[in-house]
């Protein structure tokens, strides 16, 4: 499918109409890094783009569900988004789920904490300081954006450890991640959330977001009453396949709040709404 290059007012009318017809059956789900935030060299300092939390708050009051589905742990996402009413935070690709002050875990995941902890110590001893090591407690990531020359080394080290310990390797932009071998990705998370909805929007920028796009393909193919909006946020590191498969392409994370406000305004002005 060829996507529309959309500005704030450029959303396809059909998607907006379906959402207006059933705001109580509509859910909006978002990746975080590169989608609701600008990519930065130090992943610890990344914040939502200006206006994102306000736009999500307004939208959350009008629709059934607003959620973040991220590689980040819940403890990172919570201070950034917990003020959004009813928001669901899926951390570590859905290994953790937070809502209304309570975190739950995918079955079996917590047994992997000692393995990850041992690998963090090993990484600190074996890898060059230029590679940033991110401790997510139940998984870990190596970031080499500030030293791309170490990318191959980070990936090979992670591949070796994944093989040795039975972990799963996930390669993202300038990042490689080691995760417990538990069947959760953005697609399985979104499919579960979408099962009670009629209209689902997903916003993403990276390779892991392809699983969410494809879950929406299957979900919407299962019933003519279901509408999916797959939104790719474009920047220099955006996954090319994601751009190919998107219904809408937005020009960078800074444009997302205005698009959400457009949706909220349309919902505010719906007949009888
Ligand atoms: Mg991303």
GROMACS .gro file of C-alpha atoms in nm, residues 54-183:
model
  130
   54UNK     CA    1  -0.113   1.692   2.676
   55UNK     CA    2  -0.237   1.552   2.342
   56UNK     CA    3  -0.253   1.198   2.483
   57UNK     CA    4  -0.441   1.323   2.789
   58UNK     CA    5  -0.701   1.497   2.574
   59UNK     CA    6  -0.739   1.191   2.350
   60UNK     CA    7  -0.759   0.947   2.644
   61UNK     CA    8  -1.070   1.129   2.767
   62UNK     CA    9  -1.242   1.072   2.431
   63UNK     CA   10  -1.158   0.714   2.333
   64UNK     CA   11  -1.161   0.367   2.490
   65UNK     CA   12  -0.788   0.309   2.526
   66UNK     CA   13  -0.448   0.478   2.503
   67UNK     CA   14  -0.134   0.268   2.544
   68UNK     CA   15   0.242   0.276   2.503
   69UNK     CA   16   0.414  -0.042   2.376
   70UNK     CA   17   0.788   0.004   2.414
   71UNK     CA   18   1.123  -0.168   2.453
   72UNK     CA   19   1.168   0.050   2.764
   73UNK     CA   20   1.090  -0.082   3.110
   74UNK     CA   21   0.772   0.031   3.283
   75UNK     CA   22   0.983   0.214   3.543
   76UNK     CA   23   1.115   0.438   3.265
   77UNK     CA   24   0.777   0.499   3.101
   78UNK     CA   25   0.573   0.557   3.416
   79UNK     CA   26   0.704   0.901   3.520
   80UNK     CA   27   0.670   1.020   3.161
   81UNK     CA   28   0.310   0.904   3.099
   82UNK     CA   29   0.134   0.812   3.422
   83UNK     CA   30  -0.066   1.135   3.426
   84UNK     CA   31  -0.251   1.031   3.107
   85UNK     CA   32  -0.592   0.905   3.231
   86UNK     CA   33  -0.625   0.527   3.211
   87UNK     CA   34  -0.303   0.485   3.010
   88UNK     CA   35  -0.169   0.131   2.975
   89UNK     CA   36   0.210   0.096   2.967
   90UNK     CA   37   0.354  -0.218   2.810
   91UNK     CA   38   0.725  -0.228   2.897
   92UNK     CA   39   0.997  -0.455   2.758
   93UNK     CA   40   0.785  -0.545   2.452
   94UNK     CA   41   0.502  -0.656   2.677
   95UNK     CA   42   0.696  -0.854   2.938
   96UNK     CA   43   0.564  -0.594   3.185
   97UNK     CA   44   0.220  -0.429   3.188
   98UNK     CA   45   0.133  -0.129   3.406
   99UNK     CA   46  -0.209   0.023   3.459
  100UNK     CA   47  -0.355   0.227   3.746
  101UNK     CA   48  -0.052   0.182   3.969
  102UNK     CA   49  -0.010  -0.194   3.929
  103UNK     CA   50   0.259  -0.378   3.731
  104UNK     CA   51   0.205  -0.736   3.614
  105UNK     CA   52   0.455  -0.964   3.441
  106UNK     CA   53   0.443  -1.221   3.162
  107UNK     CA   54   0.447  -1.572   3.312
  108UNK     CA   55   0.799  -1.699   3.380
  109UNK     CA   56   0.978  -1.373   3.303
  110UNK     CA   57   1.100  -1.289   3.652
  111UNK     CA   58   1.313  -1.607   3.669
  112UNK     CA   59   1.540  -1.446   3.408
  113UNK     CA   60   1.649  -1.158   3.630
  114UNK     CA   61   1.965  -1.332   3.763
  115UNK     CA   62   2.072  -1.426   3.409
  116UNK     CA   63   2.034  -1.066   3.291
  117UNK     CA   64   2.213  -0.937   3.599
  118UNK     CA   65   2.511  -1.168   3.530
  119UNK     CA   66   2.524  -1.054   3.169
  120UNK     CA   67   2.521  -0.687   3.267
  121UNK     CA   68   2.831  -0.744   3.482
  122UNK     CA   69   2.998  -0.934   3.199
  123UNK     CA   70   2.915  -0.660   2.946
  124UNK     CA   71   3.065  -0.393   3.172
  125UNK     CA   72   3.385  -0.597   3.195
  126UNK     CA   73   3.417  -0.698   2.831
  127UNK     CA   74   3.280  -0.417   2.613
  128UNK     CA   75   3.436  -0.076   2.538
  129UNK     CA   76   3.310   0.221   2.740
  130UNK     CA   77   3.176   0.384   2.422
  131UNK     CA   78   2.896   0.126   2.411
  132UNK     CA   79   2.616   0.233   2.648
  133UNK     CA   80   2.479  -0.055   2.854
  134UNK     CA   81   2.114  -0.020   2.952
  135UNK     CA   82   1.994  -0.222   3.252
  136UNK     CA   83   1.623  -0.302   3.215
  137UNK     CA   84   1.629  -0.560   3.497
  138UNK     CA   85   1.453  -0.832   3.295
  139UNK     CA   86   1.639  -0.756   2.972
  140UNK     CA   87   1.935  -0.546   2.860
  141UNK     CA   88   2.031  -0.330   2.565
  142UNK     CA   89   2.358  -0.214   2.414
  143UNK     CA   90   2.349   0.127   2.243
  144UNK     CA   91   2.626   0.226   2.001
  145UNK     CA   92   2.485   0.548   1.853
  146UNK     CA   93   2.776   0.753   1.992
  147UNK     CA   94   3.030   0.504   1.851
  148UNK     CA   95   2.883   0.330   1.544
  149UNK     CA   96   3.221   0.167   1.477
  150UNK     CA   97   3.149  -0.066   1.769
  151UNK     CA   98   2.815  -0.177   1.628
  152UNK     CA   99   2.942  -0.506   1.485
  153UNK     CA  100   3.116  -0.587   1.812
  154UNK     CA  101   2.802  -0.514   2.018
  155UNK     CA  102   2.593  -0.734   1.790
  156UNK     CA  103   2.842  -1.021   1.785
  157UNK     CA  104   2.884  -1.012   2.165
  158UNK     CA  105   2.505  -1.017   2.206
  159UNK     CA  106   2.466  -1.298   1.954
  160UNK     CA  107   2.719  -1.509   2.149
  161UNK     CA  108   2.544  -1.445   2.481
  162UNK     CA  109   2.201  -1.512   2.334
  163UNK     CA  110   2.326  -1.847   2.208
  164UNK     CA  111   2.496  -1.935   2.537
  165UNK     CA  112   2.206  -1.842   2.769
  166UNK     CA  113   1.904  -1.909   2.550
  167UNK     CA  114   1.807  -1.542   2.524
  168UNK     CA  115   1.645  -1.374   2.224
  169UNK     CA  116   1.831  -1.112   2.020
  170UNK     CA  117   1.645  -0.804   1.894
  171UNK     CA  118   1.834  -0.560   1.671
  172UNK     CA  119   1.704  -0.202   1.652
  173UNK     CA  120   1.847   0.126   1.522
  174UNK     CA  121   2.200   0.158   1.674
  175UNK     CA  122   2.085  -0.083   1.945
  176UNK     CA  123   2.096  -0.451   2.019
  177UNK     CA  124   1.887  -0.607   2.288
  178UNK     CA  125   1.888  -0.937   2.480
  179UNK     CA  126   1.545  -1.056   2.603
  180UNK     CA  127   1.409  -1.362   2.781
  181UNK     CA  128   1.274  -1.627   2.540
  182UNK     CA  129   0.910  -1.552   2.612
  183UNK     CA  130   0.667  -1.517   2.327
   0.00000   0.00000   0.00000
